[in-house]
Amino acid sequence: VLAPRIVLDRDPQAHLRGLKTIPAVERTADPCIECGFCEPTCPSNDLTTTPRQRIVLRREMLRQADGSPVEQRLLEAYGYDAVDTCAGDSTCKLACPVGIDTGALMKDFRHARHSPREERIAALTARHFRAVEGAARLAVGAADRMGDGLLERVTGFARKAVRPDLVPEWLPEIPGAAPRRLPRTHRPAAVAVYYPACVNRIFGNPDGTPGPSLPEAVVAVSARAGRPVWIPEDVAGTCCATIWHSKGYEAGNEVMANRIVEAAWGWTAGGRLPLVVDASSCTLGIAHEVVPHLTEDNRALHAELTVLDSLVWAADELLPRLEARRRVDSAVVHPTCSMRHLGDTGQLTAVAEFCAEEVVVPVDAGCCAFAGDRGMLHPELTASATAREAAEVTARPFDAHLSANRMCEIGMDRATGRRYVSALLALERATRP
Ligand code: SF4
Ligand code: SF4
């Protein structure tokens, strides 16, 4: 009498009646409890949506009647607000108590909207990557001579004519081309195989930065520490596959993932030598992200490899054997999302502390959302993601701005107007006789 349908109720679901429904969406997102722990880490949280909101919006679509105006509007907005502006850094997974990788889900959506023709072209690019890489280096060199204003106008026009998610915007911070030849190295004495990532084979140092290229610096400082490295002659045409993985191009991703593992297995004599990679997102790609896309045979080869980020190589193998001859007064570091996944942000700080009297890790350091080329496709994403960190960095001068991932460095250059370089370049300089 006092609580009709509450104390005694024939409905077995009575405890759920009146509560918000949780329709099933994608299997990876279904365990989401909408707690929001993932929100502060998300680089798009001030621009468009957070990981929680990306999942909540999918649930709301499923609650709507088929073809309803609300469902239509949600679908229209979801392309940009959720899928395009996801940096794919998956730091949401690190924060999520049930391990949901909303970034991986957004990449699945990117894959789903590719036409078979787009997938074929992406796979073709992977198969002929040696030519693509050479052409990219030439194009970057030519672009450097053309001037930023003209390129900004040309790419701006193309973006309007095609789609902003396909045509990158030219940014004045994009550096000139890397030297055509990698430094000469010798295999017999080498204690590690050095794999210069394709971004470091295409892009050179920031404009106006004197001194050696990153590959020259890594080779020199490793030899100086008595730990010489060898660069295989046939690295051109290989890559960590992140270019295809991050855009959801599955066929291209499979081609390159298998190619790099087969090549690395040969270079390292079946895993006898470690493979040192000089860009943290590429280290993450080769060490972990390629695995689900490998053939069974190549998965066995991959298990025998030791893939080291250049920061781990520097901190563990080089620092104990080197002497700092000239240190700068202050350095600020930018730990990348890949370093957080790899667990080597401490090594970045260690290398920076070797090179500078004072090292600052910004309180608001987070993913820069440059994400390979996403920062060129959607510059507003990097601008929003880096706003707080950039404000902290530009509040005072620093003698050095250090990271270890070329594209993130370009993103941070743009955000701060400063010049970020790999910590290994700083290490070479600090220990130069
Ligand atoms: S942290 Fe995980 S469970 Fe919580 S809202 Fe984000 S995705 Fe959902
Ligand atoms: S991958 Fe990055 S941008 Fe995408 S939802 Fe996760 S934290 Fe946000």
Coordinates of C-alpha atoms and ligand atoms in Angstrom, one line a residue:
V1 CA 0.0 0.0 0.0
L2 CA 2.8 2.4 0.9
A3 CA 5.1 1.6 -2.1
P4 CA 3.0 0.3 -4.9
R5 CA 5.1 -1.6 -7.6
I6 CA 8.3 -1.0 -5.5
V7 CA 8.4 -3.5 -2.6
L8 CA 6.5 -6.1 -4.5
D9 CA 7.0 -6.1 -8.2
R10 CA 6.5 -8.7 -10.9
D11 CA 8.9 -7.0 -13.3
P12 CA 12.3 -8.8 -13.0
Q13 CA 14.0 -5.6 -14.4
A14 CA 12.2 -3.3 -11.8
H15 CA 15.6 -2.1 -10.4
L16 CA 16.4 -0.7 -13.8
R17 CA 13.1 0.9 -14.6
G18 CA 13.4 4.7 -15.1
L19 CA 17.1 4.6 -15.4
K20 CA 19.1 5.7 -18.4
T21 CA 19.3 3.0 -21.0
I22 CA 22.6 1.7 -22.2
P23 CA 22.1 0.4 -25.8
A24 CA 24.8 -1.9 -27.2
V25 CA 27.0 0.0 -29.6
E26 CA 30.5 -1.2 -30.6
R27 CA 31.8 -4.2 -28.6
T28 CA 35.0 -2.3 -27.5
A29 CA 32.9 0.7 -26.1
D30 CA 30.1 -1.3 -24.5
P31 CA 31.8 -1.7 -21.1
C32 CA 32.0 2.2 -20.7
I33 CA 30.5 3.3 -17.4
E34 CA 30.6 6.9 -18.4
C35 CA 32.9 7.8 -15.5
G36 CA 34.8 10.5 -17.4
F37 CA 38.3 9.5 -16.2
C38 CA 39.4 9.6 -19.8
E39 CA 38.3 13.2 -20.4
P40 CA 41.2 15.3 -19.0
T41 CA 43.8 13.5 -21.1
C42 CA 42.0 13.8 -24.4
P43 CA 43.6 16.4 -26.8
S44 CA 40.3 17.2 -28.4
N45 CA 38.4 17.8 -25.1
D46 CA 38.4 21.6 -25.6
L47 CA 37.7 21.5 -29.3
T48 CA 35.1 18.9 -30.0
T49 CA 34.4 15.8 -27.9
T50 CA 36.0 13.7 -25.2
P51 CA 36.3 9.9 -25.4
R52 CA 33.3 9.6 -23.0
Q53 CA 31.2 11.9 -25.2
R54 CA 32.2 9.9 -28.3
I55 CA 30.7 6.8 -26.7
V56 CA 27.7 8.6 -25.2
L57 CA 26.9 10.1 -28.7
R58 CA 27.0 6.6 -30.2
R59 CA 24.5 5.4 -27.5
E60 CA 22.2 8.3 -28.2
M61 CA 22.2 7.5 -31.9
L62 CA 21.1 4.0 -31.0
R63 CA 18.3 5.4 -28.7
Q64 CA 16.9 7.4 -31.6
A65 CA 14.3 6.0 -34.0
D66 CA 15.7 5.0 -37.4
G67 CA 15.9 8.1 -39.6
S68 CA 14.8 10.5 -36.9
P69 CA 16.0 14.1 -37.4
V70 CA 18.1 13.9 -34.2
E71 CA 19.8 10.7 -35.4
Q72 CA 20.6 12.5 -38.7
R73 CA 22.1 15.5 -37.0
L74 CA 24.1 13.3 -34.7
L75 CA 25.5 11.3 -37.6
E76 CA 26.4 14.5 -39.6
A77 CA 28.2 16.0 -36.7
Y78 CA 29.9 12.8 -35.6
G79 CA 32.3 12.8 -38.6
Y80 CA 34.1 15.9 -37.6
D81 CA 33.4 16.2 -33.9
A82 CA 34.4 12.6 -33.1
V83 CA 36.1 10.8 -35.9
D84 CA 38.2 13.5 -37.7
T85 CA 39.3 15.3 -34.6
C86 CA 40.5 12.2 -32.7
A87 CA 44.3 12.4 -32.5
G88 CA 44.4 8.6 -32.2
D89 CA 47.0 8.8 -29.4
S90 CA 45.0 6.4 -27.2
T91 CA 46.0 8.1 -24.0
C92 CA 42.3 7.6 -23.1
K93 CA 43.0 3.9 -22.8
L94 CA 45.8 4.6 -20.2
A95 CA 43.3 6.6 -18.1
C96 CA 40.2 4.3 -18.5
P97 CA 39.5 1.9 -15.6
V98 CA 38.1 -0.7 -18.0
G99 CA 40.8 -0.1 -20.7
I100 CA 38.6 1.2 -23.5
D101 CA 40.7 2.5 -26.4
T102 CA 38.4 5.1 -28.0
G103 CA 41.1 6.1 -30.4
A104 CA 41.2 2.6 -31.9
L105 CA 37.4 2.8 -32.2
M106 CA 37.7 6.1 -34.1
K107 CA 40.3 4.5 -36.4
D108 CA 37.8 1.7 -37.1
F109 CA 35.3 4.3 -38.1
R110 CA 37.9 5.9 -40.4
H111 CA 38.4 2.6 -42.0
A112 CA 34.7 2.0 -42.4
R113 CA 34.3 5.2 -44.5
H114 CA 37.1 4.4 -46.9
S115 CA 36.0 3.4 -50.4
P116 CA 37.6 0.2 -51.8
R117 CA 39.4 2.5 -54.2
E118 CA 40.9 4.6 -51.4
E119 CA 42.0 1.4 -49.6
R120 CA 43.7 0.2 -52.9
I121 CA 45.5 3.4 -53.4
A122 CA 46.7 3.4 -49.7
A123 CA 48.0 -0.2 -50.2
L124 CA 49.7 0.8 -53.4
T125 CA 51.5 3.7 -51.6
A126 CA 52.7 1.2 -49.0
R127 CA 54.0 -1.2 -51.7
H128 CA 55.9 1.6 -53.5
F129 CA 56.9 3.5 -50.4
R130 CA 60.6 3.8 -51.5
A131 CA 59.5 6.0 -54.4
V132 CA 57.0 7.9 -52.3
E133 CA 59.6 8.6 -49.6
G134 CA 62.1 9.9 -52.2
A135 CA 59.4 12.0 -53.8
A136 CA 58.3 13.4 -50.4
R137 CA 61.9 14.5 -49.6
L138 CA 62.2 16.2 -53.0
A139 CA 58.8 17.9 -52.5
V140 CA 59.8 19.1 -49.0
G141 CA 63.0 20.5 -50.5
A142 CA 61.2 22.2 -53.3
A143 CA 58.5 23.5 -51.0
D144 CA 61.2 25.0 -48.8
R145 CA 62.4 27.1 -51.8
M146 CA 58.9 28.2 -52.8
G147 CA 58.1 30.2 -49.8
D148 CA 55.4 29.6 -47.1
G149 CA 52.9 32.2 -48.3
L150 CA 52.4 30.6 -51.8
L151 CA 52.2 27.1 -50.3
E152 CA 49.6 28.2 -47.7
R153 CA 47.4 29.6 -50.5
V154 CA 47.8 26.5 -52.7
T155 CA 47.0 24.0 -50.0
G156 CA 44.2 26.2 -48.6
F157 CA 42.5 26.2 -52.0
A158 CA 43.0 22.4 -52.4
R159 CA 41.5 21.8 -49.0
K160 CA 38.4 23.8 -49.9
A161 CA 38.1 21.9 -53.2
V162 CA 38.7 18.4 -51.9
R163 CA 38.2 17.7 -48.1
P164 CA 40.0 19.2 -45.2
D165 CA 40.5 15.7 -43.8
L166 CA 42.4 14.6 -46.9
V167 CA 44.6 17.5 -47.9
P168 CA 47.1 18.7 -45.4
E169 CA 47.5 22.4 -44.8
W170 CA 51.0 23.8 -45.4
L171 CA 52.5 25.1 -42.1
P172 CA 55.5 27.5 -42.0
E173 CA 57.0 25.4 -39.2
I174 CA 57.5 22.4 -41.7
P175 CA 61.3 22.1 -42.0
G176 CA 63.4 21.6 -45.1
A177 CA 64.4 18.2 -46.5
A178 CA 66.8 15.8 -44.7
P179 CA 70.1 15.1 -46.4
R180 CA 69.7 12.6 -49.2
R181 CA 72.3 10.3 -47.8
L182 CA 72.3 8.7 -44.4
P183 CA 75.7 8.6 -42.5
R184 CA 78.0 5.8 -43.4
T185 CA 78.3 3.1 -40.8
H186 CA 79.9 -0.3 -40.5
R187 CA 78.2 -3.5 -39.5
P188 CA 80.9 -5.6 -38.0
A189 CA 81.7 -3.5 -34.9
A190 CA 78.0 -2.4 -34.4
V191 CA 76.3 -3.3 -31.1
A192 CA 72.9 -2.1 -32.3
V193 CA 71.0 -1.6 -35.5
Y194 CA 69.9 2.0 -35.9
Y195 CA 66.7 2.6 -37.8
P196 CA 66.1 6.3 -38.7
A197 CA 62.4 6.7 -38.9
C198 CA 61.0 7.8 -42.3
V199 CA 60.1 11.2 -40.9
N200 CA 63.7 11.7 -40.1
R201 CA 64.7 10.5 -43.5
I202 CA 62.4 13.1 -45.1
F203 CA 62.4 16.1 -42.8
G204 CA 65.6 17.8 -41.7
N205 CA 66.3 19.9 -38.6
P206 CA 64.1 23.0 -37.9
D207 CA 65.0 25.8 -40.3
G208 CA 68.0 27.7 -39.1
T209 CA 69.2 25.0 -36.7
P210 CA 72.9 24.5 -37.3
G211 CA 74.8 21.2 -36.8
P212 CA 74.4 17.6 -37.7
S213 CA 71.2 15.9 -38.8
L214 CA 69.5 13.6 -36.3
P215 CA 70.9 10.4 -37.9
E216 CA 74.4 11.9 -38.0
A217 CA 74.1 12.9 -34.3
V218 CA 72.9 9.4 -33.2
V219 CA 75.7 7.7 -35.1
A220 CA 78.3 10.1 -33.7
V221 CA 77.2 10.1 -30.1
S222 CA 76.8 6.3 -30.0
A223 CA 80.4 5.9 -31.4
R224 CA 81.6 8.5 -28.8
A225 CA 80.2 6.3 -26.0
G226 CA 81.9 3.2 -27.5
R227 CA 78.5 1.8 -28.6
P228 CA 78.6 2.1 -32.4
V229 CA 75.5 1.5 -34.4
W230 CA 74.9 0.4 -37.9
I231 CA 72.3 1.8 -40.4
P232 CA 71.2 -0.8 -42.9
E233 CA 71.7 0.2 -46.5
D234 CA 68.1 -0.7 -47.4
V235 CA 66.1 1.3 -44.9
A236 CA 64.5 3.4 -47.7
G237 CA 61.0 2.2 -48.5
T238 CA 60.3 0.8 -45.0
C239 CA 58.3 2.5 -42.2
C240 CA 56.7 1.6 -38.9
A241 CA 53.2 1.5 -40.7
T242 CA 51.8 4.2 -38.4
I243 CA 50.9 6.3 -41.5
W244 CA 48.3 3.7 -42.5
H245 CA 47.4 2.5 -39.1
S246 CA 46.5 5.9 -37.8
K247 CA 44.2 6.6 -40.8
G248 CA 42.5 3.2 -40.7
Y249 CA 44.0 1.9 -44.0
E250 CA 44.1 -1.8 -43.2
A251 CA 45.6 -3.2 -46.4
G252 CA 48.4 -0.6 -46.5
N253 CA 49.0 -1.2 -42.8
E254 CA 49.4 -4.9 -43.3
V255 CA 51.8 -4.5 -46.2
M256 CA 54.1 -2.2 -44.2
A257 CA 53.8 -4.0 -40.8
N258 CA 55.0 -7.2 -42.4
R259 CA 57.7 -5.6 -44.4
I260 CA 59.3 -3.8 -41.5
V261 CA 59.3 -6.9 -39.3
E262 CA 60.8 -9.1 -42.0
A263 CA 63.5 -6.4 -42.7
A264 CA 64.2 -5.8 -39.0
W265 CA 64.6 -9.5 -38.4
G266 CA 67.2 -9.7 -41.1
W267 CA 69.0 -6.5 -40.1
T268 CA 69.3 -7.6 -36.4
A269 CA 70.4 -11.2 -37.3
G270 CA 67.2 -12.7 -36.0
G271 CA 67.0 -10.3 -33.0
R272 CA 70.7 -10.8 -31.9
L273 CA 71.2 -7.0 -32.0
P274 CA 68.6 -4.5 -30.6
L275 CA 66.8 -2.2 -33.1
V276 CA 67.1 1.5 -32.0
V277 CA 64.4 3.8 -33.4
D278 CA 64.7 7.6 -33.3
A279 CA 61.1 8.6 -33.1
S280 CA 58.9 7.5 -30.2
S281 CA 55.7 7.0 -32.2
C282 CA 57.6 4.8 -34.7
T283 CA 59.2 2.8 -31.8
L284 CA 55.7 2.2 -30.5
G285 CA 54.5 1.2 -34.0
I286 CA 57.3 -1.3 -34.5
A287 CA 57.4 -2.7 -31.0
H288 CA 53.6 -3.0 -30.4
E289 CA 51.1 -1.7 -32.9
V290 CA 52.2 -3.8 -35.9
V291 CA 51.6 -7.1 -34.0
P292 CA 47.9 -7.6 -34.7
H293 CA 48.5 -7.0 -38.5
L294 CA 51.3 -9.6 -38.9
T295 CA 51.1 -13.0 -40.5
E296 CA 51.6 -15.9 -38.1
D297 CA 55.2 -16.4 -39.3
N298 CA 56.1 -12.8 -38.9
R299 CA 54.5 -12.7 -35.4
A300 CA 57.1 -15.3 -34.5
L301 CA 59.9 -13.2 -36.0
H302 CA 58.6 -10.1 -34.1
A303 CA 58.7 -12.0 -30.8
E304 CA 62.5 -12.3 -31.3
L305 CA 63.1 -8.6 -31.8
T306 CA 64.3 -6.1 -29.2
V307 CA 63.0 -2.7 -30.2
L308 CA 64.4 0.3 -28.3
D309 CA 63.3 3.9 -28.4
S310 CA 66.3 6.2 -29.0
L311 CA 65.7 7.7 -25.5
V312 CA 66.1 4.3 -23.8
W313 CA 69.2 3.7 -25.9
A314 CA 70.6 7.0 -24.9
A315 CA 69.7 6.9 -21.2
D316 CA 70.7 3.2 -20.6
E317 CA 73.6 2.7 -23.0
L318 CA 75.2 6.1 -23.7
L319 CA 74.8 8.3 -20.6
P320 CA 76.9 6.1 -18.3
R321 CA 79.7 6.2 -20.9
L322 CA 79.7 9.9 -21.8
E323 CA 81.0 13.1 -20.2
A324 CA 79.0 16.3 -20.5
R325 CA 81.4 19.0 -21.8
R326 CA 79.0 21.8 -22.3
R327 CA 75.6 22.1 -20.7
V328 CA 73.0 24.7 -21.3
D329 CA 71.3 26.5 -18.4
S330 CA 67.8 25.4 -19.0
A331 CA 65.7 23.0 -21.0
V332 CA 62.0 22.3 -21.3
V333 CA 60.9 18.8 -22.4
H334 CA 57.8 17.6 -24.3
P335 CA 57.0 14.0 -23.3
T336 CA 54.9 12.6 -26.2
C337 CA 51.9 10.3 -25.9
S338 CA 54.0 7.4 -27.4
M339 CA 56.6 7.9 -24.7
R340 CA 53.8 7.5 -22.2
H341 CA 52.7 4.3 -23.8
L342 CA 56.3 3.1 -24.0
G343 CA 57.0 4.2 -20.4
D344 CA 60.1 6.1 -21.3
T345 CA 59.2 9.7 -20.3
G346 CA 61.8 9.3 -17.4
Q347 CA 64.5 8.6 -20.0
L348 CA 63.6 11.9 -21.8
T349 CA 64.1 13.8 -18.5
A350 CA 67.3 11.9 -17.8
V351 CA 68.9 12.8 -21.1
A352 CA 67.7 16.4 -20.7
E353 CA 69.2 16.6 -17.2
F354 CA 72.5 15.4 -18.6
C355 CA 72.5 18.3 -21.1
A356 CA 71.0 21.1 -19.0
E357 CA 71.4 22.5 -15.5
E358 CA 67.7 23.0 -15.1
V359 CA 65.0 20.8 -16.7
V360 CA 61.3 21.7 -16.7
V361 CA 58.5 19.2 -17.4
P362 CA 55.4 21.4 -18.0
V363 CA 52.6 20.7 -15.6
D364 CA 50.1 20.7 -18.6
A365 CA 52.3 18.6 -20.9
G366 CA 50.0 16.3 -22.9
C367 CA 49.5 14.9 -26.4
C368 CA 50.1 17.6 -29.0
A369 CA 47.6 16.0 -31.3
F370 CA 49.9 16.6 -34.3
A371 CA 49.6 12.8 -34.8
G372 CA 51.7 12.4 -37.9
D373 CA 49.8 14.7 -40.2
R374 CA 46.5 15.2 -38.3
G375 CA 47.9 18.5 -37.1
M376 CA 48.2 19.6 -40.8
L377 CA 44.8 18.3 -41.7
H378 CA 43.2 20.0 -38.7
P379 CA 45.5 22.6 -37.3
E380 CA 42.8 23.7 -34.9
L381 CA 43.2 20.4 -33.1
T382 CA 46.9 20.9 -32.3
A383 CA 46.2 24.6 -31.4
S384 CA 43.5 23.5 -28.9
A385 CA 45.5 20.5 -27.5
T386 CA 48.7 22.5 -26.9
A387 CA 47.2 25.8 -25.6
R388 CA 47.9 25.2 -21.9
E389 CA 51.3 23.6 -22.4
A390 CA 52.4 26.4 -24.8
A391 CA 51.3 29.1 -22.4
E392 CA 53.5 27.5 -19.7
V393 CA 56.5 27.1 -22.1
T394 CA 56.3 30.6 -23.5
A395 CA 55.9 32.2 -20.1
R396 CA 59.7 32.2 -19.8
P397 CA 62.8 31.6 -22.0
F398 CA 64.6 28.2 -22.3
D399 CA 67.9 27.4 -23.9
A400 CA 66.7 24.1 -25.3
H401 CA 63.3 22.6 -26.2
L402 CA 63.6 18.8 -26.2
S403 CA 61.5 15.8 -27.3
A404 CA 62.1 12.8 -29.5
N405 CA 59.5 12.6 -32.2
R406 CA 59.9 14.8 -35.2
M407 CA 56.2 15.5 -36.1
C408 CA 55.4 16.3 -32.4
E409 CA 58.3 18.6 -32.4
I410 CA 56.9 20.4 -35.4
G411 CA 53.5 20.6 -33.6
M412 CA 55.2 22.1 -30.6
D413 CA 57.2 24.5 -32.8
R414 CA 53.9 25.8 -34.2
A415 CA 52.2 26.0 -30.8
T416 CA 55.1 27.9 -29.0
G417 CA 57.0 29.6 -31.8
R418 CA 60.1 28.0 -30.3
R419 CA 62.3 25.3 -31.9
Y420 CA 61.9 21.7 -30.5
V421 CA 64.6 19.1 -31.4
S422 CA 65.3 15.5 -30.4
A423 CA 67.1 15.2 -27.0
L424 CA 69.7 13.1 -28.9
L425 CA 70.8 16.1 -30.9
A426 CA 71.3 17.9 -27.6
L427 CA 73.2 15.0 -26.2
E428 CA 75.5 15.0 -29.2
R429 CA 76.1 18.7 -28.7
A430 CA 76.7 18.4 -25.0
T431 CA 79.3 15.7 -25.4
R432 CA 81.1 17.0 -28.5
P433 CA 84.9 17.2 -27.8
Ligands
SF4_1 S1 37.3 6.3 -18.7 FE1 36.6 4.5 -19.9 S2 34.7 3.9 -18.8 FE2 35.2 6.0 -18.1 S3 34.0 7.3 -19.5 FE3 36.0 7.1 -20.4 S4 35.8 5.3 -21.8 FE4 34.1 5.3 -20.4
SF4_2 S1 42.7 8.7 -28.9 FE1 43.2 10.7 -28.1 S2 42.0 12.2 -29.2 FE2 41.1 10.1 -29.6 S3 39.5 9.9 -28.0 FE3 41.4 8.9 -27.1 S4 42.4 10.6 -26.0 FE4 40.9 11.6 -27.3

